[in-house]
Each structure stands twice: as C-alpha cells, then as structure tokens.
Coordinates of C-alpha atoms in Angstrom, one line a residue:
M856 CA -147.2 -50.9 196.7
S857 CA -143.8 -53.0 196.2
D858 CA -145.7 -55.7 196.4
F859 CA -148.0 -54.5 193.7
L860 CA -145.5 -53.6 190.9
Q861 CA -143.7 -56.9 191.5
Q862 CA -147.0 -59.2 190.4
L863 CA -147.9 -57.0 187.3
P864 CA -147.0 -58.3 183.8
G865 CA -144.9 -55.9 182.8
V866 CA -141.6 -53.6 183.8
I867 CA -142.7 -49.8 185.3
Y868 CA -140.2 -47.1 184.9
E869 CA -139.2 -43.6 184.7
L870 CA -136.4 -42.3 182.0
T871 CA -134.8 -38.7 182.3
I872 CA -133.4 -38.3 178.7
R873 CA -131.4 -35.2 179.0
P874 CA -129.9 -32.8 176.2
D875 CA -126.8 -34.1 175.5
G876 CA -129.2 -37.5 174.9
S877 CA -127.6 -39.1 178.1
K878 CA -129.9 -41.0 180.2
T879 CA -131.0 -42.0 183.7
F880 CA -134.0 -44.3 184.6
T881 CA -134.9 -43.0 188.0
F882 CA -137.1 -45.8 188.6
V883 CA -137.1 -48.9 187.7
S884 CA -139.9 -52.0 189.1
D885 CA -138.4 -54.5 191.3
N886 CA -139.6 -57.4 188.7
C887 CA -136.8 -56.4 186.2
Q888 CA -135.3 -59.0 186.8
E889 CA -138.1 -61.7 186.2
I890 CA -138.5 -60.4 183.0
L891 CA -135.7 -58.5 181.2
G892 CA -133.0 -60.1 183.2
L893 CA -131.5 -57.3 184.9
S894 CA -132.1 -56.1 188.1
A895 CA -134.0 -52.7 188.6
N896 CA -130.4 -51.2 190.7
D897 CA -127.7 -52.6 187.8
I898 CA -130.5 -50.4 185.1
L899 CA -130.8 -47.6 187.7
K900 CA -126.4 -47.5 188.2
D901 CA -126.2 -48.2 183.9
A902 CA -128.9 -47.0 182.2
S903 CA -126.8 -48.1 178.7
L904 CA -127.5 -51.6 180.0
L905 CA -131.2 -52.2 178.9
D906 CA -130.2 -50.8 175.4
N907 CA -127.5 -53.2 175.1
A908 CA -130.0 -56.1 176.1
I909 CA -131.6 -55.1 173.1
F910 CA -131.5 -57.7 169.9
Q911 CA -128.7 -56.8 167.6
E912 CA -130.7 -56.9 164.0
D913 CA -134.1 -54.6 166.3
R914 CA -131.6 -52.1 167.7
E915 CA -131.3 -49.9 164.7
N916 CA -135.3 -49.5 164.2
F917 CA -135.2 -48.6 168.4
N918 CA -133.2 -46.0 167.9
Q919 CA -135.1 -44.4 165.1
S920 CA -138.1 -45.3 166.7
S921 CA -136.7 -42.8 169.4
K922 CA -135.4 -40.2 167.5
E923 CA -138.8 -39.6 165.5
N924 CA -140.4 -40.0 168.8
Y925 CA -138.2 -37.4 169.9
K926 CA -139.7 -35.0 167.1
R927 CA -142.6 -35.7 167.2
Q928 CA -143.0 -35.2 171.1
T929 CA -146.0 -38.1 171.5
L930 CA -146.6 -41.0 173.0
W931 CA -144.3 -43.2 172.2
S932 CA -144.9 -47.2 171.9
W933 CA -142.3 -50.3 170.2
E934 CA -141.8 -53.7 169.7
G935 CA -138.9 -55.7 169.2
R936 CA -136.6 -58.0 170.6
I937 CA -134.0 -58.2 173.8
L938 CA -131.5 -61.2 174.7
V939 CA -132.5 -62.3 178.3
H940 CA -130.3 -65.5 180.0
N941 CA -129.3 -66.3 175.9
E942 CA -132.5 -66.4 175.2
I943 CA -135.0 -64.3 173.3
R944 CA -137.7 -62.5 173.9
W945 CA -140.2 -60.2 172.3
I946 CA -141.0 -57.0 174.6
E947 CA -143.4 -54.1 174.0
A948 CA -141.9 -50.6 175.1
R949 CA -145.1 -47.7 175.9
S950 CA -144.4 -44.3 177.5
N951 CA -146.1 -40.8 177.8
F952 CA -143.8 -37.7 176.7
E953 CA -143.3 -34.7 179.1
K954 CA -140.7 -32.0 178.7
R955 CA -139.1 -29.6 180.9
D956 CA -135.9 -27.7 181.3
N957 CA -134.6 -29.3 177.4
S958 CA -134.5 -32.8 179.0
V959 CA -137.9 -35.1 178.4
F960 CA -139.2 -37.3 181.0
R961 CA -140.7 -40.5 180.3
K962 CA -142.7 -42.5 182.3
G963 CA -144.1 -46.0 181.2
I964 CA -144.4 -50.0 180.9
I965 CA -142.1 -52.8 179.0
L966 CA -144.2 -55.8 178.9
D967 CA -143.2 -59.1 177.9
I968 CA -145.0 -60.2 174.7
T969 CA -143.4 -63.1 174.1
E970 CA -146.2 -65.7 174.0
R971 CA -148.2 -62.8 172.1
K972 CA -145.9 -63.3 169.4
H973 CA -145.5 -66.3 169.4
R974 CA -149.8 -67.3 168.8
E975 CA -148.8 -64.9 166.2
Q976 CA -145.8 -66.2 164.2
D977 CA -147.8 -69.9 164.3
A978 CA -151.0 -68.3 162.9
E979 CA -148.9 -66.1 160.4
A980 CA -147.3 -69.8 159.1
V981 CA -150.2 -71.4 159.4
S982 CA -152.0 -68.8 156.8
K983 CA -149.2 -68.5 155.1
R984 CA -148.7 -72.6 154.5
N985 CA -152.3 -72.3 153.9
E986 CA -152.1 -69.6 150.9
T987 CA -149.2 -71.8 150.0
M988 CA -151.5 -74.9 149.5
F989 CA -154.0 -73.0 148.1
T990 CA -151.7 -71.5 145.6
Q991 CA -149.9 -73.9 144.4
L992 CA -153.5 -76.1 143.8
F993 CA -154.5 -73.2 142.0
N994 CA -151.9 -72.3 139.4
S995 CA -150.9 -76.6 138.9
A996 CA -155.2 -77.9 138.8
P997 CA -156.1 -79.5 135.6
M998 CA -158.6 -77.0 134.8
G999 CA -158.9 -73.2 134.0
L1000 CA -159.8 -71.8 137.3
V1001 CA -160.2 -68.0 137.5
L1002 CA -161.0 -65.5 140.9
L1003 CA -163.1 -63.1 140.1
D1004 CA -164.2 -59.7 142.6
E1005 CA -167.7 -59.0 143.5
H1006 CA -168.3 -56.9 140.7
G1007 CA -167.2 -59.8 138.0
K1008 CA -163.7 -58.6 137.2
V1009 CA -161.0 -60.5 137.7
E1010 CA -157.9 -60.9 139.9
L1011 CA -156.6 -64.0 139.4
V1012 CA -156.3 -66.6 136.7
N1013 CA -153.8 -69.8 136.4
A1014 CA -152.7 -71.6 134.0
G1015 CA -155.0 -73.5 132.6
F1016 CA -157.2 -71.2 132.3
H1017 CA -154.7 -69.7 129.8
E1018 CA -154.1 -72.4 128.0
M1019 CA -157.8 -73.4 127.8
F1020 CA -158.8 -70.0 126.1
G1021 CA -155.3 -68.0 125.5
Y1022 CA -155.6 -65.3 128.0
D1023 CA -152.7 -64.7 131.0
L1024 CA -153.8 -62.7 134.1
N1025 CA -152.0 -59.3 132.6
A1026 CA -154.7 -59.5 129.8
L1027 CA -157.7 -59.8 132.3
R1028 CA -156.4 -58.6 135.4
G1029 CA -159.3 -55.9 136.6
K1030 CA -161.7 -56.3 134.0
N1031 CA -164.9 -58.4 133.2
L1032 CA -164.0 -61.6 132.1
N1033 CA -167.5 -61.5 130.2
D1034 CA -166.4 -59.5 127.6
F1035 CA -163.2 -62.1 127.2
I1036 CA -164.4 -65.6 126.8
V1037 CA -168.5 -65.5 126.5
P1038 CA -169.9 -66.0 123.2
D1039 CA -172.3 -63.6 121.9
D1040 CA -174.8 -65.0 121.7
L1041 CA -174.5 -66.2 125.4
K1042 CA -173.9 -62.8 126.9
N1043 CA -177.3 -62.8 128.9
E1044 CA -176.4 -66.0 130.2
G1045 CA -172.7 -64.8 131.1
I1046 CA -174.4 -62.2 133.6
D1047 CA -177.3 -64.2 134.9
L1048 CA -174.8 -66.8 136.1
N1049 CA -173.0 -64.1 137.8
N1050 CA -176.1 -62.5 139.5
L1051 CA -177.0 -66.4 140.8
I1052 CA -173.2 -67.0 142.3
T1053 CA -172.8 -63.3 143.9
A1054 CA -176.3 -64.1 145.5
N1055 CA -174.8 -67.3 147.0
K1056 CA -175.7 -69.4 145.0
I1057 CA -173.2 -72.6 143.8
I1058 CA -173.7 -73.0 139.8
S1059 CA -172.8 -76.3 137.2
V1060 CA -173.9 -75.9 133.6
V1061 CA -172.5 -77.1 130.4
T1062 CA -172.1 -74.5 128.2
R1063 CA -169.6 -72.6 125.4
R1064 CA -167.2 -70.4 125.9
K1065 CA -164.5 -68.5 123.4
H1066 CA -160.7 -69.2 123.1
K1067 CA -158.9 -66.0 121.9
T1068 CA -158.5 -67.1 118.6
G1069 CA -162.4 -67.4 118.4
Q1070 CA -162.4 -70.9 118.6
V1071 CA -165.6 -72.5 120.4
V1072 CA -165.2 -74.4 123.6
D1073 CA -167.3 -76.9 125.1
V1074 CA -167.0 -76.4 129.0
L1075 CA -168.3 -77.8 132.0
L1076 CA -168.2 -74.3 134.6
Y1077 CA -168.5 -74.6 137.9
G1078 CA -169.0 -71.1 140.1
V1079 CA -168.8 -70.9 143.6
P1080 CA -169.2 -67.9 146.0
V1081 CA -166.4 -66.1 148.0
E1082 CA -168.0 -65.4 151.5
L1083 CA -166.7 -63.5 153.8
N1084 CA -169.2 -62.5 156.5
H1085 CA -172.5 -63.8 155.0
R1086 CA -171.0 -61.4 152.6
T1087 CA -169.9 -62.4 148.9
I1088 CA -166.6 -61.0 148.3
G1089 CA -165.7 -63.3 145.1
I1090 CA -166.3 -65.6 142.7
Y1091 CA -164.9 -69.0 142.2
G1092 CA -164.7 -70.4 138.8
A1093 CA -163.9 -73.7 137.6
Y1094 CA -163.4 -74.3 133.6
V1095 CA -163.4 -77.8 132.2
D1096 CA -162.7 -78.6 128.6
I1097 CA -165.5 -81.1 127.4
T1098 CA -164.9 -80.3 123.5
E1099 CA -163.2 -83.7 123.4
R1100 CA -166.3 -85.7 125.0
K1101 CA -168.6 -83.4 123.6
K1102 CA -167.9 -84.8 119.7
V1103 CA -167.1 -88.4 121.1
E1104 CA -171.3 -87.8 122.8
E1105 CA -171.8 -86.6 119.2
E1106 CA -170.2 -89.4 117.4
L1107 CA -171.6 -92.0 119.9
K1108 CA -174.9 -90.8 118.3
V1109 CA -174.5 -90.8 114.7
R1110 CA -172.6 -94.4 116.2
N1111 CA -176.3 -94.8 117.5
T1112 CA -177.8 -94.1 114.4
E1113 CA -175.8 -96.4 112.0
L1114 CA -176.5 -99.4 114.6
D1115 CA -179.4 -98.8 114.0
N1116 CA -179.7 -98.5 110.2
F1117 CA -177.0 -101.4 110.5
V1118 CA -179.1 -103.8 112.4
Y1119 CA -182.3 -103.1 109.8
K1120 CA -180.3 -103.1 107.2
V1121 CA -178.2 -106.3 107.6
S1122 CA -181.2 -108.1 108.9
H1123 CA -182.6 -107.2 105.3
D1124 CA -180.0 -108.1 103.4
L1125 CA -179.3 -111.5 105.1
R1126 CA -182.9 -112.3 104.9
A1127 CA -183.8 -111.4 101.1
P1128 CA -180.9 -113.3 99.2
L1129 CA -181.9 -116.6 101.8
S1130 CA -186.1 -116.1 101.0
S1131 CA -184.9 -116.4 97.5
I1132 CA -182.9 -119.3 98.1
L1133 CA -185.6 -121.0 100.0
G1134 CA -188.5 -120.1 97.5
L1135 CA -186.1 -121.5 94.5
V1136 CA -185.7 -124.8 96.3
N1137 CA -189.8 -124.9 97.5
L1138 CA -189.7 -123.8 93.2
A1139 CA -187.6 -127.1 92.8
R1140 CA -189.6 -129.3 94.8
L1141 CA -192.8 -128.5 93.3
P1142 CA -194.3 -132.2 91.9
G1143 CA -194.1 -131.5 87.7
N1144 CA -191.7 -129.6 88.0
D1145 CA -188.9 -130.5 84.6
D1146 CA -186.8 -126.9 84.9
N1147 CA -183.0 -127.4 84.4
P1148 CA -181.7 -127.7 88.6
M1149 CA -178.7 -125.9 87.4
D1150 CA -181.0 -122.5 86.4
Y1151 CA -181.4 -123.6 90.4
I1152 CA -178.4 -124.0 91.1
N1153 CA -176.9 -120.8 88.8
I1154 CA -179.3 -118.3 90.5
I1155 CA -178.6 -119.8 94.4
G1156 CA -174.9 -120.1 93.8
S1157 CA -175.3 -115.8 92.7
K1158 CA -177.4 -115.2 95.4
V1159 CA -174.7 -116.5 97.7
E1160 CA -172.1 -115.0 96.7
D1161 CA -174.3 -111.7 97.5
L1162 CA -173.8 -112.7 101.0
D1163 CA -170.5 -113.7 101.1
H1164 CA -169.7 -109.8 99.6
F1165 CA -171.7 -108.2 102.1
I1166 CA -170.8 -110.5 105.2
G1167 CA -166.9 -109.7 104.0
D1168 CA -168.1 -105.8 103.9
V1169 CA -169.5 -105.5 107.2
L1170 CA -166.3 -107.6 109.1
S1171 CA -163.7 -105.2 106.8
H1172 CA -166.2 -102.4 108.4
S1173 CA -165.8 -103.8 111.6
K1174 CA -162.4 -104.4 111.5
N1175 CA -161.8 -101.1 110.6
L1176 CA -163.4 -100.0 113.6
K1177 CA -161.6 -101.9 116.1
M1178 CA -158.0 -102.6 114.8
D1179 CA -155.2 -100.3 116.0
V1180 CA -153.0 -98.4 113.0
S1181 CA -150.6 -100.5 112.0
I1182 CA -147.5 -97.9 110.8
T1183 CA -145.3 -99.9 108.1
R1184 CA -144.1 -98.9 104.8
V1185 CA -146.9 -98.8 102.2
D1186 CA -146.1 -100.6 98.0
F1187 CA -149.0 -98.5 96.5
N1188 CA -147.8 -101.0 93.4
N1189 CA -148.4 -103.7 95.1
I1190 CA -151.6 -102.8 96.7
I1191 CA -153.0 -102.0 93.3
S1192 CA -151.9 -105.1 91.8
R1193 CA -153.2 -106.9 94.4
T1194 CA -156.8 -105.1 94.5
F1195 CA -157.2 -106.2 90.2
T1196 CA -156.4 -109.0 90.7
D1197 CA -158.5 -110.2 94.2
L1198 CA -161.3 -108.4 91.9
N1199 CA -161.0 -109.4 88.5
Y1200 CA -164.1 -111.9 89.5
L1201 CA -166.2 -109.3 89.4
E1202 CA -168.3 -108.3 85.7
G1203 CA -167.1 -106.5 83.9
A1204 CA -163.4 -106.1 85.2
S1205 CA -161.2 -107.8 82.2
D1206 CA -162.3 -105.2 80.1
M1207 CA -161.3 -102.0 82.6
M1208 CA -158.9 -100.1 81.3
I1209 CA -155.8 -99.4 84.7
Y1210 CA -153.9 -95.9 84.2
R1211 CA -151.5 -95.8 87.3
R1212 CA -148.6 -93.6 87.9
V1213 CA -146.8 -94.1 91.3
D1214 CA -144.1 -91.5 92.7
D1215 CA -141.1 -93.6 94.2
N1216 CA -141.4 -91.8 97.4
D1217 CA -141.1 -93.8 101.0
F1218 CA -144.7 -93.5 102.7
Y1219 CA -145.7 -95.2 105.7
S1220 CA -148.7 -95.7 107.1
D1221 CA -151.5 -98.4 107.3
P1222 CA -151.9 -100.8 104.3
W1223 CA -154.2 -102.8 105.3
R1224 CA -156.2 -100.2 105.4
I1225 CA -154.7 -98.6 102.5
S1226 CA -155.9 -102.0 100.6
E1227 CA -159.7 -101.7 102.0
I1228 CA -160.1 -98.3 100.0
F1229 CA -158.2 -99.6 96.8
R1230 CA -160.6 -102.5 96.8
N1231 CA -163.5 -100.7 97.3
L1232 CA -162.8 -98.1 95.2
V1233 CA -161.8 -100.1 91.9
S1234 CA -165.1 -101.8 92.9
N1235 CA -167.3 -99.4 92.3
A1236 CA -165.6 -98.3 89.6
I1237 CA -166.3 -101.5 88.2
K1238 CA -169.6 -101.9 88.9
Y1239 CA -170.6 -98.9 87.8
R1240 CA -169.2 -98.0 84.7
Q1241 CA -169.9 -97.3 81.8
I1242 CA -172.3 -100.3 79.7
K1243 CA -172.2 -98.7 76.1
G1244 CA -169.7 -96.2 75.0
N1245 CA -165.9 -95.4 75.4
T1246 CA -164.2 -97.9 76.8
P1247 CA -163.9 -98.0 80.8
E1248 CA -160.9 -96.1 82.3
I1249 CA -159.3 -95.8 85.9
R1250 CA -156.8 -93.7 86.9
I1251 CA -154.6 -94.2 89.2
E1252 CA -151.9 -91.0 90.6
I1253 CA -150.1 -91.1 93.6
N1254 CA -148.2 -88.1 94.4
G1255 CA -145.7 -88.8 97.8
G1256 CA -144.0 -86.5 99.8
D1257 CA -142.3 -85.9 102.9
L1258 CA -145.0 -84.8 105.0
Q1259 CA -148.5 -86.0 102.9
T1260 CA -149.5 -88.0 100.1
E1261 CA -151.5 -87.4 97.7
I1262 CA -153.8 -90.2 96.4
V1263 CA -156.1 -89.3 93.1
F1264 CA -158.5 -91.8 91.6
A1265 CA -160.5 -91.6 89.1
D1266 CA -163.0 -93.6 86.2
N1267 CA -164.8 -92.5 83.4
G1268 CA -168.6 -94.5 85.0
I1269 CA -171.6 -93.5 85.2
G1270 CA -171.3 -90.8 87.8
I1271 CA -172.9 -89.4 90.1
E1272 CA -175.8 -86.5 90.3
R1273 CA -174.9 -83.4 91.9
E1274 CA -177.9 -83.3 94.6
N1275 CA -176.1 -86.8 95.7
L1276 CA -172.5 -86.5 96.5
A1277 CA -173.1 -85.3 100.3
K1278 CA -174.7 -88.7 100.7
I1279 CA -172.6 -91.3 99.0
F1280 CA -170.2 -91.7 102.6
E1281 CA -173.2 -92.2 104.0
M1282 CA -173.8 -95.7 106.3
F1283 CA -176.2 -98.5 103.4
Y1284 CA -176.6 -95.3 101.2
R1285 CA -176.6 -96.0 97.1
A1286 CA -176.7 -93.5 94.4
T1287 CA -177.6 -95.9 91.7
V1288 CA -179.5 -99.0 90.9
Q1289 CA -177.0 -100.1 88.1
S1290 CA -175.4 -102.1 91.1
D1291 CA -176.7 -104.1 94.2
G1292 CA -173.6 -103.9 96.1
S1293 CA -173.8 -104.1 99.7
G1294 CA -173.8 -99.8 99.8
I1295 CA -171.0 -99.6 102.4
G1296 CA -168.0 -99.4 100.3
L1297 CA -167.4 -95.6 100.2
Y1298 CA -168.3 -95.7 104.4
I1299 CA -165.0 -97.8 104.4
V1300 CA -163.2 -95.9 103.0
K1301 CA -164.5 -93.1 104.4
N1302 CA -163.7 -94.3 108.1
A1303 CA -160.3 -95.9 106.8
V1304 CA -159.3 -92.5 105.4
E1305 CA -159.8 -90.5 109.1
K1306 CA -158.2 -93.7 111.4
L1307 CA -155.0 -92.5 109.3
G1308 CA -155.5 -88.9 109.7
G1309 CA -156.4 -88.0 105.9
T1310 CA -159.3 -86.1 104.4
I1311 CA -161.1 -87.2 101.5
S1312 CA -163.1 -85.4 98.5
V1313 CA -165.3 -86.6 95.4
H1314 CA -165.9 -84.5 92.5
S1315 CA -168.0 -86.4 89.9
E1316 CA -170.5 -84.9 86.3
I1317 CA -172.9 -87.5 85.2
G1318 CA -171.8 -89.6 82.2
V1319 CA -168.3 -88.4 82.2
G1320 CA -167.4 -90.2 85.6
T1321 CA -166.0 -89.2 89.0
T1322 CA -163.0 -88.5 90.8
F1323 CA -161.6 -88.9 94.4
T1324 CA -158.7 -87.3 95.9
I1325 CA -157.4 -88.6 99.1
I1326 CA -154.9 -87.1 101.8
L1327 CA -152.8 -89.3 103.4
P1328 CA -150.5 -87.8 106.6
N1329 CA -147.0 -90.1 106.0
R1330 CA -146.3 -91.3 109.6
S1331 CA -142.6 -91.5 108.0
A1332 CA -141.1 -89.5 111.1
E1333 CA -143.2 -91.4 113.3
K1334 CA -142.2 -95.1 111.8
A1335 CA -138.1 -93.5 112.8
T1336 CA -138.8 -92.9 116.2
E1337 CA -140.8 -96.7 116.7
N1338 CA -137.7 -98.2 115.4
T1339 CA -135.4 -95.8 117.7
V1340 CA -136.4 -96.8 121.2
H1341 CA -137.2 -100.2 120.0
F1342 CA -133.2 -100.2 119.3
A1343 CA -132.4 -98.5 122.4
V1344 CA -133.9 -101.0 124.5
Q1345 CA -132.6 -104.1 122.6
K1346 CA -129.5 -102.3 123.0
Q1347 CA -130.5 -102.2 126.7

C-alpha cells in the first residue's frame, strides 16, 4: 500500500481540526517530501509547517477559504502557491468534510498543478498578446472599423469610425448601426447586407453612408462574419472613405468629355483658318486673277492672328492645369495696367473707358493666374461691347481683407441671356456670334479661380451689361509660414 501511495501524483492526508482551531495531521503519505518539500514525519509532528510553506501573498486567501468552508460544511477545494526549496509551486488541495464531537475530520489530496498552471499562464499570455495586437490594430487602423453582434448591434467602433461618421462608442453601443449611418434611401440595402454577412457571406460594396451632420460619405464597405463553432456570432465591418476618389473619378469623367470636345474643337478651329489661307493662296494662283495681293495678305494675316490667339488660349489652359500654385504678393494695379496695355491691339480697345478702385491691403496669391483671369475678362468685355450707344465701360473694384479679397469686374456690354448664364463657363461655349474668339476664355477664368481656392459668380442683363464677382482667399499667412521655415533653414 505504501508503494502505491508513493506513486500517486499527489499527497494523501488526514487532518483533524479541533474546536479551538488547532490542527493535527493523523496521516500524510510518504511522497510528501517530493511534492511539498516537507517530510511526512515533520508535518505529523507540526501541522503549521505546511501552513507556513504557503506563499505569503496567498495565505489570506487560504485562511478565508478554510473559514468559509467550515461554515458551509461541504467539500473543500483551494488553489495556491507554496515555496519548495525557494521555488514557487502551484498546488490544489481537496478534501471532504466530516464532523465528530465538535471536531472536523478531513480526508483529502494535495496535487502539484505547477505544469498545468504554467500552460494556462502561457495560453493566457498568448491570448492577452493577441488581444492587445487586435485592439491596437483595431483602434489605430486608418479606416472606420466597427464590430457588431449577430443582431447588428454595435459592440466596438474605432477612432477612424468616429472621425468618418461623427459617432463614438458611447453613442452607438448596443444600438442598431443602420439607424445612424445608413441613408433613408438605402435602408433595405443595409438590412440585406447584414443578412448576407450573418449567412456567412463576405461582402465588398461601394455605397453611401451619412455623417452625424447629415453629410453623405462615399465608402467602400467590407463586411466579414465572425464565427464560433460554425455559427456567426458577430459582424466585422470596415469602411474606407472614397469621397475624394469619387470626386476624382467624376472630375476625370468631366475631363475626358472635355478632352473629346477639345480634340474636336482644336482640330476644327485650327483647320478652319488654315483652309481659308489655302483657299486664298489657290485663288491668288488662278490665271488672270488681277485682285490686289495686299487684300489677300491682310486676310491671311487676320487668320494667322486668330490661330495665334487660339493657340495662346490653349497653352494658357494647359499651363493652368499643370502648373503649381505659386504664392507671392499680388500687385493688382500693375496687373490691371499691363492687361490693358497687352490687349490694346484688339479692335475697340481704345474706345473703352476704364474705372478702377483698388484697396491697399497686402494680398498673396498666384499673380500669373490672376493675370490670366483679368486678361480673359478684359478681352471678353472688349469683344462683347455695345457697338452703338453709350461709351463702352469697364469697372474694376478690388475689396481687400485679411482673409479674402473680392474682385468685382463689370462692363456695360451686350449682356448674356439668362438661359445661357449656366453655360458660359463651359469649354468652347459662345453665348453670342458677335465675337469669333476661342470660346475657352471664361472656362480658363473659372479653372484659375478654382485653382486658387476661390469662387466666381455672374450676373448679366441683355443690353445692360455683365458683372463677375470673384472671391479669392488671402494666403498671406501661408506665405508668412513659408518665409519663417525658409529663415529657420538658413539659420541652420
């Protein structure tokens, strides 16, 4: 029997607890030395040796467990640490409860569970590490992430989701996500997507969701089921904001359409003057033609000028699209004066009356683009002046400010029909046959204004004139920052 007990993976014991609380071991198996580091004889002589071997931090828990079990008078089980030759081991103690003559008799076993505890601790450490990695990845991911339960109720959202839609976890926890971010016209889509994911389907869809403010957000939505034992217990959703991408795609469509129109228009407007020139050359070569050659030369010169102006406008448009915005101080008076000087060759330019008022506020923007804006507005005002009647006028007001500057450009020309106002900024659109210009002047103006971060509006009446109002941001603070950085670099 002794050999059998020696081979057991635990210490068998019998313990008597008297009414005064004193304890005596009446039996301890011989393998006590190997497992507890104490001999059976020593424990039989002094029961406190085993109590003292319990790790200091676990003694209070041990005593509390013993007292509660004494009150309940049931089977007892306790796990804790003991010191064996200065090595910490984990033990599990179990015993029955038997009361005789006010004394308690316990028969039980003490098991060495050190290896099991180490495995549990290792597994717990791995689990905690994985949980930490998931939590950090979830919270720091550069996209909107949400974790739902199987009913579509919110359990977690990350900072990216809050930034994208304006809702934090406190506002959404335990609530149906579709009630907050799905637009009314897409409610059925939101329900269908949740049902698909719950049915173990992975989805990827381009759709729309709404911000807390009501603003629509274009998103690429990924939905992945979270499974446990082949059952979907949650939904993992990832939202990628593609609003800017959609804008780029829409702009690309517009640009492609413009490119098609551009190719057609350029080929037409380049070939038409060339065809006229070739026609005049062939006419001059006809036998017996006694027309004055200077008449042909004058017409050819006019057609070449038209070509030159058209090519200039095309190059200006290309430069505006490709060239970076260069910020420096803008001298409006100098730009306006130079514009009228450069356009003095246009028919009717010398008849124009010019009125201007320019504030003295420092204004920073891109002088080249502002020059292009004035060149096209002044050119249009000259070309579309009233031939008969009042003296043609151009009025320019520059109302400066610290944050923005307002440019008001008005003429008393022939005006634009109300139904045509929405089209005047389109490429190659001509609202009147009075001029044979390229038709891209106002298109260049609008694009230049947008490049500068501004806005342009127009008001016009037939026979009264046209007024353009342009608002441009004053980028003086940006220039000041640039100068500060440049100065700091130079000091280094």
